[in-house]
mmCIF file of C-alpha atoms and ligand atoms in Angstrom:
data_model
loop_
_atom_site.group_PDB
_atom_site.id
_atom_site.type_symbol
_atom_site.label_atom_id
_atom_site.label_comp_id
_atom_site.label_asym_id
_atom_site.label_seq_id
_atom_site.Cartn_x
_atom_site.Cartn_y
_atom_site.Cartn_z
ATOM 1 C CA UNK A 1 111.451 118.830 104.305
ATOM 2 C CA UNK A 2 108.288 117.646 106.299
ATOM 3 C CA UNK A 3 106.962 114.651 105.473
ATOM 4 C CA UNK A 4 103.607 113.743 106.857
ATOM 5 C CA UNK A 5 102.606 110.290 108.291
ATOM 6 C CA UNK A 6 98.799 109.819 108.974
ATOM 7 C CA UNK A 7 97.226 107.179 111.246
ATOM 8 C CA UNK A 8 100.291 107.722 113.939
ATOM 9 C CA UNK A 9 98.837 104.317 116.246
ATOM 10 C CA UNK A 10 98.666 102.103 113.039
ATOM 11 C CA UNK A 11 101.577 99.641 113.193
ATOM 12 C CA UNK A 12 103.044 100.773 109.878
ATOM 13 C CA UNK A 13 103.118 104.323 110.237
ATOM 14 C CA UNK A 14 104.986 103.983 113.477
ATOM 15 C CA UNK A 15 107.242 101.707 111.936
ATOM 16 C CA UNK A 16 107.571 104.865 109.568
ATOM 17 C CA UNK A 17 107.948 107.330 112.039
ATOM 18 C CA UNK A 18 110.848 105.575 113.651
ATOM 19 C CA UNK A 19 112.401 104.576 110.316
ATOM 20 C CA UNK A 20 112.223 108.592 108.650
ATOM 21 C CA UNK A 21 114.109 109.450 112.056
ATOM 22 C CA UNK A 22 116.628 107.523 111.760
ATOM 23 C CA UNK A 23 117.485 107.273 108.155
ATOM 24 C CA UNK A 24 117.692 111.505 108.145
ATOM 25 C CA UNK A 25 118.052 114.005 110.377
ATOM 26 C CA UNK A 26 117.148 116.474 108.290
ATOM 27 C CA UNK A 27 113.612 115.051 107.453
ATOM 28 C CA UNK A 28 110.732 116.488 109.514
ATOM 29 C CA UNK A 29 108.415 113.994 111.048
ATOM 30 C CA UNK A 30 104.827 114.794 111.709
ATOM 31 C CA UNK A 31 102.620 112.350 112.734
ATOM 32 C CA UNK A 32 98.851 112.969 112.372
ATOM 33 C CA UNK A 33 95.927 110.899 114.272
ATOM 34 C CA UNK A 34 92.878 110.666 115.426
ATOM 35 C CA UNK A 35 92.984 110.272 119.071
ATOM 36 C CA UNK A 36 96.627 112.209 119.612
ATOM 37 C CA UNK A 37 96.298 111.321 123.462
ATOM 38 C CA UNK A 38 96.128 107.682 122.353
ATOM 39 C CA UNK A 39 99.772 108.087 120.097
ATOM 40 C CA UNK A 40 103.578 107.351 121.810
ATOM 41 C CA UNK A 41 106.114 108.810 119.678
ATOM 42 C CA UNK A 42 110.136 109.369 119.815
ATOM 43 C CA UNK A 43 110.984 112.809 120.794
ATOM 44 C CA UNK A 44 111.047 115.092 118.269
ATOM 45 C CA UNK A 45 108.325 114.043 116.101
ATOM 46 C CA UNK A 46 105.586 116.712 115.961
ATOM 47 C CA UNK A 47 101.931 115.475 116.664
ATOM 48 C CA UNK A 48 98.692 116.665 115.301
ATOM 49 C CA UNK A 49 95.121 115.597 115.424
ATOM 50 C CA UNK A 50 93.566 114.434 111.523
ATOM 51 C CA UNK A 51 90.540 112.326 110.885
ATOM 52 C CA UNK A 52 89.935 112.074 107.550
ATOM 53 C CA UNK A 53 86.326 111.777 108.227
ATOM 54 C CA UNK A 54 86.716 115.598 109.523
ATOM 55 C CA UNK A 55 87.812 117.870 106.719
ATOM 56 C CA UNK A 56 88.292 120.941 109.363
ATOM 57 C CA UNK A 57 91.340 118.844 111.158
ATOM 58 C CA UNK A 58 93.367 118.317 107.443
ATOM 59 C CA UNK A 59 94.216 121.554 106.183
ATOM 60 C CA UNK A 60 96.709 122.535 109.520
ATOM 61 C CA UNK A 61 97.777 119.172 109.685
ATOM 62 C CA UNK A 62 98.985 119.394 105.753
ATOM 63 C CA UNK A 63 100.478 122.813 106.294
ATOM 64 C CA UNK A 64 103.894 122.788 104.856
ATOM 65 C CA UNK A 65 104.182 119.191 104.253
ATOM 66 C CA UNK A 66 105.794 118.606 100.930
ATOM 67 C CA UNK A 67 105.157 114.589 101.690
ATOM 68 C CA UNK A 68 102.540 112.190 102.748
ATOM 69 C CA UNK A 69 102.414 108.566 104.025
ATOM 70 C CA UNK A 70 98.359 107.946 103.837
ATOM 71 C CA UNK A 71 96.274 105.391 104.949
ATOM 72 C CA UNK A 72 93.338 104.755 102.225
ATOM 73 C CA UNK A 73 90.420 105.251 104.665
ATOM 74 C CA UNK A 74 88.068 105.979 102.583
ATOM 75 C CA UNK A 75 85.451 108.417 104.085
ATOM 76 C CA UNK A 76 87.252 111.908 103.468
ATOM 77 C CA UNK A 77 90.131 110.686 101.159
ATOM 78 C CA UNK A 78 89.057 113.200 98.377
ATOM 79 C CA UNK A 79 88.570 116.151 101.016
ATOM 80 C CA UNK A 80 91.707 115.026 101.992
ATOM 81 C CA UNK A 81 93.526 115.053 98.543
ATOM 82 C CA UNK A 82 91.839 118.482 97.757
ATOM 83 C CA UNK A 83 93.255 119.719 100.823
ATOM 84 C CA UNK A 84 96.688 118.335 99.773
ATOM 85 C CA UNK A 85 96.969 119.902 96.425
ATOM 86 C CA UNK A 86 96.203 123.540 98.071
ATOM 87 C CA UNK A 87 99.021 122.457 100.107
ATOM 88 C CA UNK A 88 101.137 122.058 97.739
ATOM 89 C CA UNK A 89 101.958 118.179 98.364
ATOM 90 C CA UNK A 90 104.259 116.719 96.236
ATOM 91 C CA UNK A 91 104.069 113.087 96.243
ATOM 92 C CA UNK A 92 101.588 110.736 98.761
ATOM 93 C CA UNK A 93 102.545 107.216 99.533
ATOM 94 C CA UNK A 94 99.257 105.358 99.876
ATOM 95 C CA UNK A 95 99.007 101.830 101.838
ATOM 96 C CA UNK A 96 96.525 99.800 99.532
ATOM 97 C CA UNK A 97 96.172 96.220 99.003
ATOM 98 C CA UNK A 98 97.728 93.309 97.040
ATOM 99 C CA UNK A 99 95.120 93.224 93.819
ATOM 100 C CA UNK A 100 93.605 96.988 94.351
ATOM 101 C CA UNK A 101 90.934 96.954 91.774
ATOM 102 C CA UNK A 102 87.998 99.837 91.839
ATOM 103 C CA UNK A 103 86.070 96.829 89.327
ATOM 104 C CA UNK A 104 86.461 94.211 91.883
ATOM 105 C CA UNK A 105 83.784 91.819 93.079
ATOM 106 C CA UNK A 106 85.750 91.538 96.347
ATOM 107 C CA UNK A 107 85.143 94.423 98.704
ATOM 108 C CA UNK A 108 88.468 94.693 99.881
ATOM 109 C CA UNK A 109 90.418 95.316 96.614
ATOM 110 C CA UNK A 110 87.364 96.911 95.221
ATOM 111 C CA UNK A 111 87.900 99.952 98.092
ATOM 112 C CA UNK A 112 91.471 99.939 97.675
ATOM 113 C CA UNK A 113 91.500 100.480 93.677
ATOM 114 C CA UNK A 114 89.042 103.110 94.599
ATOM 115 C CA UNK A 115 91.186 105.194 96.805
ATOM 116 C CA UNK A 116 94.101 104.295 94.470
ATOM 117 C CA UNK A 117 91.819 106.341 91.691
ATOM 118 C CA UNK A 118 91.003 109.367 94.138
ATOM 119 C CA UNK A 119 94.567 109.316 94.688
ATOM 120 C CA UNK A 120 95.988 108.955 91.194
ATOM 121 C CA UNK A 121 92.877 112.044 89.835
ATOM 122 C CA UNK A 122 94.407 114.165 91.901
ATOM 123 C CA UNK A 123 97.486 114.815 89.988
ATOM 124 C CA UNK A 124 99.590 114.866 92.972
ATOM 125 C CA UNK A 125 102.701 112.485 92.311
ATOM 126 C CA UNK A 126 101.598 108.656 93.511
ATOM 127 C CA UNK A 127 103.003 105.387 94.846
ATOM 128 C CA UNK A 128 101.295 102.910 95.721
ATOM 129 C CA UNK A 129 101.941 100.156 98.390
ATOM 130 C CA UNK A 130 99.981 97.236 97.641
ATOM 131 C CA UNK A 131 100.541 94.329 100.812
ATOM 132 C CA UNK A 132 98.842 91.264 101.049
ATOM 133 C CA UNK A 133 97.967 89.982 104.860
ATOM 134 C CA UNK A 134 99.649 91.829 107.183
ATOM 135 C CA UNK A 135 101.903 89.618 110.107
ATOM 136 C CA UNK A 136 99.910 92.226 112.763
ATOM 137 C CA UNK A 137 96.790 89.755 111.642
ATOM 138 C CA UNK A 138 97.752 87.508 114.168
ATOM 139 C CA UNK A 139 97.235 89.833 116.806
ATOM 140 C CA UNK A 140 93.950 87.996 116.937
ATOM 141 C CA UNK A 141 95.898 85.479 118.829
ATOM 142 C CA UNK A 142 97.130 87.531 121.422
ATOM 143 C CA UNK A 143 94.926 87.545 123.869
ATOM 144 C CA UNK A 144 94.224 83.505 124.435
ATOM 145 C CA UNK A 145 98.054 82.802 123.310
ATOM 146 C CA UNK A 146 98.278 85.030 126.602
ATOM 147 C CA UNK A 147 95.295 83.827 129.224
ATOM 148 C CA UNK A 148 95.982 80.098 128.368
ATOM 149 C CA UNK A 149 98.318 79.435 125.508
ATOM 150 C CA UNK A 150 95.806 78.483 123.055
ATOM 151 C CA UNK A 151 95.025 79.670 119.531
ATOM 152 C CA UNK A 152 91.131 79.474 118.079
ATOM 153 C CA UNK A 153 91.845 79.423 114.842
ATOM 154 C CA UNK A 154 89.368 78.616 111.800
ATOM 155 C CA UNK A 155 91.113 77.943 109.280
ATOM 156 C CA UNK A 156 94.589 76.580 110.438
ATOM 157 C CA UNK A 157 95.489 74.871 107.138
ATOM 158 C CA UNK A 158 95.424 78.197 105.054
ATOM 159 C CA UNK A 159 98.307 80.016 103.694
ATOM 160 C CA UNK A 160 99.265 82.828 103.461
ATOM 161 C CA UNK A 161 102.707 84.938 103.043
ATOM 162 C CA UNK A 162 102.126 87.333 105.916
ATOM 163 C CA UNK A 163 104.257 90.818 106.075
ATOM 164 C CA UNK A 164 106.069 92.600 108.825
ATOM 165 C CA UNK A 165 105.001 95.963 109.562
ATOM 166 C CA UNK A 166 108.514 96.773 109.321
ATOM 167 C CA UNK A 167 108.906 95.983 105.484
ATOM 168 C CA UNK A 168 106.214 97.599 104.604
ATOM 169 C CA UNK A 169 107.107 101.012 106.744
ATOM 170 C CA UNK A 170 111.023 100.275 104.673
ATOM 171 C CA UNK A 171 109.680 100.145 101.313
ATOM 172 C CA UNK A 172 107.607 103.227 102.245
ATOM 173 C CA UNK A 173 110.742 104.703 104.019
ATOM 174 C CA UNK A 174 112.527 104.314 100.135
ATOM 175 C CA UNK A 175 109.368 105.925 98.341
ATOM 176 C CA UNK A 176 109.418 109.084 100.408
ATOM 177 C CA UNK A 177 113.490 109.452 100.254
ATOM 178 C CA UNK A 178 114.561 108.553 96.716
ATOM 179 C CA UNK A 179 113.551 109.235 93.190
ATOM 180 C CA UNK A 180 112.119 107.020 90.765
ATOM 181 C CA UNK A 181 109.176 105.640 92.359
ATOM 182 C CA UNK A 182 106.588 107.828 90.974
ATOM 183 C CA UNK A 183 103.581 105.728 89.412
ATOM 184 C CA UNK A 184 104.688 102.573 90.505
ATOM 185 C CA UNK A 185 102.471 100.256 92.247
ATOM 186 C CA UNK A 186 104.521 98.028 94.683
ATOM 187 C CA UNK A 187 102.981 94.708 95.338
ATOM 188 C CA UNK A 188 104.709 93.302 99.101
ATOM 189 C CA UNK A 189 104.779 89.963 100.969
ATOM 190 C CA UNK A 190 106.512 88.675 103.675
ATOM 191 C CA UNK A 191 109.236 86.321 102.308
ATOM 192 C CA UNK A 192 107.520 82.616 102.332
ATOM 193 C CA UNK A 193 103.933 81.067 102.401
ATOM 194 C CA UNK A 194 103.001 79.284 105.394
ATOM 195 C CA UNK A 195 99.700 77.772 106.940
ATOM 196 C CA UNK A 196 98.584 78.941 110.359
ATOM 197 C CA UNK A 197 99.415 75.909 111.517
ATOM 198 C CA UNK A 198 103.154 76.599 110.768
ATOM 199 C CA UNK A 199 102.964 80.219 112.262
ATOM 200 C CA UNK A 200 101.158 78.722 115.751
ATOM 201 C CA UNK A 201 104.443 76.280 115.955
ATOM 202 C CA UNK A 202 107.039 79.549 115.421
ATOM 203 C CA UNK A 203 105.225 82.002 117.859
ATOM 204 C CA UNK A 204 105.516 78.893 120.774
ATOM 205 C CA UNK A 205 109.192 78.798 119.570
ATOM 206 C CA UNK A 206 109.440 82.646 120.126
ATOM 207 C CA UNK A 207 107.393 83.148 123.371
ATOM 208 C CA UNK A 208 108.921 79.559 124.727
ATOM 209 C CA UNK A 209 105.605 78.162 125.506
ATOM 210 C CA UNK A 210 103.894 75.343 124.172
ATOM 211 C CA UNK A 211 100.562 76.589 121.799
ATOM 212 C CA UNK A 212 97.576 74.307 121.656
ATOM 213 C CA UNK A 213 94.708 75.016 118.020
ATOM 214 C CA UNK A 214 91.214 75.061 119.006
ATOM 215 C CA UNK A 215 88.974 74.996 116.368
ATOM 216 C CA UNK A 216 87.134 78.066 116.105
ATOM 217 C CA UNK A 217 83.292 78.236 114.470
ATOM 218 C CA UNK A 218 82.934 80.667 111.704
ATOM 219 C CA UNK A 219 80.442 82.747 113.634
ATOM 220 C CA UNK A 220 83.340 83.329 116.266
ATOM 221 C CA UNK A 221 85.578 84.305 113.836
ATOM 222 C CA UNK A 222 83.348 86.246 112.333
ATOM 223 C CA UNK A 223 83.168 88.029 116.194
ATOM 224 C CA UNK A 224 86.888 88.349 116.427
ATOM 225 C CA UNK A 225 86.792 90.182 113.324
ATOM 226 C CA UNK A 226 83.731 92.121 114.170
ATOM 227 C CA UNK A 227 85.718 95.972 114.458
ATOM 228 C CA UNK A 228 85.880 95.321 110.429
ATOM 229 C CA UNK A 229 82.016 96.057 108.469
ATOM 230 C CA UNK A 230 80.591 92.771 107.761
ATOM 231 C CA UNK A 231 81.395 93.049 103.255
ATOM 232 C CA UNK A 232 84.879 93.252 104.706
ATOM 233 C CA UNK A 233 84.703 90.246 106.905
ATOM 234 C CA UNK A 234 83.131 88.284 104.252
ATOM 235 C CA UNK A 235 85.619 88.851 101.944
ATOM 236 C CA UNK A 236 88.431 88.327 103.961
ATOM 237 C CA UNK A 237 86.868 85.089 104.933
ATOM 238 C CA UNK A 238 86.308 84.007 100.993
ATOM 239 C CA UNK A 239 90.224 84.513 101.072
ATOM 240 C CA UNK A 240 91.522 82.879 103.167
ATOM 241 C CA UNK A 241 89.388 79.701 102.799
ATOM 242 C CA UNK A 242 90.278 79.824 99.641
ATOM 243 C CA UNK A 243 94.233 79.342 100.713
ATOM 244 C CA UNK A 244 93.269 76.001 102.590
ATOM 245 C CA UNK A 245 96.327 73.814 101.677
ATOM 246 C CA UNK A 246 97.182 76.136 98.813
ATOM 247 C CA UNK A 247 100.022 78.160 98.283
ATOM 248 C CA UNK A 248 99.729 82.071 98.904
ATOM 249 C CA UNK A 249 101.595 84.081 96.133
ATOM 250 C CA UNK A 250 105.154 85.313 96.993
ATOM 251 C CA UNK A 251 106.670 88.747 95.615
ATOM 252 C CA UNK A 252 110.579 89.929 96.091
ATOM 253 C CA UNK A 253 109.585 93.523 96.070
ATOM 254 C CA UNK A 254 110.623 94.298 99.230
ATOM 255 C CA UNK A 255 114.098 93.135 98.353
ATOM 256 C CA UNK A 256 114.151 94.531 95.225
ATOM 257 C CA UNK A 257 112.860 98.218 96.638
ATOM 258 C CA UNK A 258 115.200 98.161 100.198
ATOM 259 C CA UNK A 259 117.822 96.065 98.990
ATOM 260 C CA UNK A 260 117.469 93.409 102.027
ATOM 261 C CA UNK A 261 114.969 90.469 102.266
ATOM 262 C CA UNK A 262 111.842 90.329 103.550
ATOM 263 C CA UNK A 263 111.379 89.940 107.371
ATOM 264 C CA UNK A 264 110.315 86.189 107.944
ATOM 265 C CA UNK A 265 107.572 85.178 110.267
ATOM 266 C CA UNK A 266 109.752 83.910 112.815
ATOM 267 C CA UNK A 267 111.267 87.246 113.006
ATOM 268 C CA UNK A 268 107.936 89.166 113.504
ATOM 269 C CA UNK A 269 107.166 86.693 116.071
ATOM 270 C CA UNK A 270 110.621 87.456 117.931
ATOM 271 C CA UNK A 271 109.659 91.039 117.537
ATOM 272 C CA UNK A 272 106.450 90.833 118.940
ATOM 273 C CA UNK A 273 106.967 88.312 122.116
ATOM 274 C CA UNK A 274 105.786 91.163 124.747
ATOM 275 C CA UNK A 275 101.860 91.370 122.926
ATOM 276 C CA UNK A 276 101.755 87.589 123.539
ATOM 277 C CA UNK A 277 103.242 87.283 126.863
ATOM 278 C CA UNK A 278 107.277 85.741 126.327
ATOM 279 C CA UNK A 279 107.711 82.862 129.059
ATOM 280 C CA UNK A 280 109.195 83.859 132.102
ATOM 281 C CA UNK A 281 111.946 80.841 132.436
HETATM 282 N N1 NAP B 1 95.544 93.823 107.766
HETATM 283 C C1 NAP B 1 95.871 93.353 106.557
HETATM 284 O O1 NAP B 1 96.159 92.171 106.340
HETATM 285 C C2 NAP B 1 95.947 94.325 105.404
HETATM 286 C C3 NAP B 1 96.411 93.869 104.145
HETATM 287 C C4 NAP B 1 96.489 94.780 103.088
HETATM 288 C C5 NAP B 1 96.099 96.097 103.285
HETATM 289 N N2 NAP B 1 95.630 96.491 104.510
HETATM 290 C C6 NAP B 1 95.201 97.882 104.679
HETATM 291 O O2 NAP B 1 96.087 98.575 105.546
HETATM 292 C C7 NAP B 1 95.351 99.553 106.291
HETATM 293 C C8 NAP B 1 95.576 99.400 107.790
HETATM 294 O O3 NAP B 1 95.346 98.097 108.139
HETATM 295 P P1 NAP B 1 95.129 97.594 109.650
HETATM 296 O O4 NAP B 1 93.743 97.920 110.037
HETATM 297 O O5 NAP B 1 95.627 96.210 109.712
HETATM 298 O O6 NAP B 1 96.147 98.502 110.417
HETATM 299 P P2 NAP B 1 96.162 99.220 111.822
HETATM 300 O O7 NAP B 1 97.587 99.036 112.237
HETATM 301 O O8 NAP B 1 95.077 98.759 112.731
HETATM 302 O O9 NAP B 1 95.932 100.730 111.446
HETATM 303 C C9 NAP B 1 94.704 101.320 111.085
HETATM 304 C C10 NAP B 1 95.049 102.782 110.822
HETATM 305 O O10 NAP B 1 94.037 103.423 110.067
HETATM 306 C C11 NAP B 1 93.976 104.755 110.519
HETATM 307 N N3 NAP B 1 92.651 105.326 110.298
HETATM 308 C C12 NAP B 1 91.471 104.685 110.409
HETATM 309 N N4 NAP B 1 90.456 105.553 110.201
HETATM 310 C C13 NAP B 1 91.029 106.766 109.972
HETATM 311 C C14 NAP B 1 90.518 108.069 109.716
HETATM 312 N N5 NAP B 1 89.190 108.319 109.660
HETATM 313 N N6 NAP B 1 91.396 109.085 109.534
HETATM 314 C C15 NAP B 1 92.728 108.863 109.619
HETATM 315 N N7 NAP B 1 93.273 107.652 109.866
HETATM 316 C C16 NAP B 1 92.430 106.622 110.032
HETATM 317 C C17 NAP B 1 94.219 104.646 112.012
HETATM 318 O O11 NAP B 1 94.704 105.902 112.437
HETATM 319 P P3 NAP B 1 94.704 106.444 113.976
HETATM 320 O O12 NAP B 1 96.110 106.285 114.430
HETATM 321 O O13 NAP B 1 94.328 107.840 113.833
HETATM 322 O O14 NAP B 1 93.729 105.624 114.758
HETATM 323 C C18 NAP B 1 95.243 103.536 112.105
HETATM 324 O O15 NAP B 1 96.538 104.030 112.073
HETATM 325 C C19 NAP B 1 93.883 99.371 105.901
HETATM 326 O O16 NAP B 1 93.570 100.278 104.878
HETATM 327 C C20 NAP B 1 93.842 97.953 105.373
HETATM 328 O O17 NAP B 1 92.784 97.730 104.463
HETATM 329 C C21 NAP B 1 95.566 95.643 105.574
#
């Protein structure tokens, strides 16, 4: 069986692609992105070029793929659902978003629900991953944590329940290799709701250096988040100042779907001590 992964340089679906090799030999990895060069994978994967946004580059990268991990970009997802049912796809794994909604005032889960839709009209077999804020967020970070070991942070006192990549690529990992989750819609967290603050303290702990929080204007966060279009930004912003010393919902899916907890932040920060520069002593 070949199962397809799209958007091979997105932190999930190499999570994937590592994850499918190891839990089956006999599974087929093919990883498909847009800028192949760009991509590092373990031998044996195969590697093919797919935009979404060009409908000429999907058909020979569906070819023979009886599964799909797909990331909900969503210029091209129905050319790219067409092309899967002529391929004969037989279930797609979508990454959406914690509260997908295609009625949503909040442009975030508004696009998500409406992928989920293009997705679930298609007929082809569905699950749905829904994560809130991914750990990989605080990537942001990396580059100061690095260059002088502070974080510019706007909002330090909000929560939120952040998710490894790695969770997100398992409970994907289950959807692809076992039955029963057809139609279901898994909503995913990391395991606990902390404030920026909190996460600042655990990434010094990992990297062994001492972190300092600048304040950060809205208009430079706004900057940092600038790759994003601007009704994304705003909404993402609405969120998370929303979380100021509040809570950020908890699920137990990932335990409940992989049978282990989910990764906490202190373990994605372990993980990731080489993007933000581990101490040398
Ligand atoms: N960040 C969060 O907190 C969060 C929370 C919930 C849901 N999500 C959703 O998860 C997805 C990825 O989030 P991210 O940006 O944080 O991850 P990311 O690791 O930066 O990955 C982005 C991925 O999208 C793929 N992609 C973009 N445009 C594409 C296109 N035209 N055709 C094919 N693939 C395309 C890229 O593929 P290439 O390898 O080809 O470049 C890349 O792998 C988004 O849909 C996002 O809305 C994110």
């Amino acid at each position: 069986m070949t199962i397809l992964v799209t958007g091979a340089r997105g932190h999930v679906a190499r999570s994937l692609v590592q994850q499918l090799l190891a839990a089956d030999p006999e599974v087929k990895v093919r990883a498909a992105g847009r800028v192949p060069e760009a991509v590092r994978l373990p031998v044996g994967v195969e590697l093919v070029r797919a935009d979404l946004a060009e409908p000429a580059t999907l058909g020979p990268a569906l070819t023979g793929a009886a599964k799909v991990f797909l990331y909900a970009e969503q210029r091209g997802l129905r050319g790219f659902v067409t092309e899967a049912q002529a391929a004969g796809v037989a279930h797609i794994v979508l990454l959406s978003a914690a509260g997908a909604d295609p009625a949503s005032e909040d442009a975030i889960t508004r696009a998500h629900g409406e992928a989920e839709q293009t997705v679930a009209r298609s007929g082809i077999p569905w699950t749905f991953l829904r994560p809130g804020g991914f750990a990989t967020n605080r990537l942001l970070w990396a580059d100061t944590v690095r260059t002088h070991g502070v974080v510019h942070e706007a909002f330090p006192d909000s929560h939120s329940s952040l998710i490894h990549e790695a969770d997100i690529a398992a409970v994907a990992l289950h959807a692809l290799t076992e039955p029963g989750h057809h139609g279901k819609a898994h909503t995913l967290t990391g395991p606990e709701s902390l404030t920026g603050r909190r996460h600042v303290e655990l990434l010094a702990e990992a990297i062994g250096r001492p972190l300092r929080i600048e304040p950060q204007s809205l208009d430079d966060y706004r900057r940092a988040l600038s790759r994003w279009p601007p009704e994304i930004v705003e909404a993402r912003i609405r969120r998370i100042a929303a979380l100021v010393d509040r809570p950020a919902p908890v699920t137990d899916t990932v335990r409940e779907v992989t049978g282990h907890p989910a990764r906490s932040f202190a373990t994605w920060a372990a993980d990731h001590t080489a993007d933000f520069g581990r101490s040398a002593a």
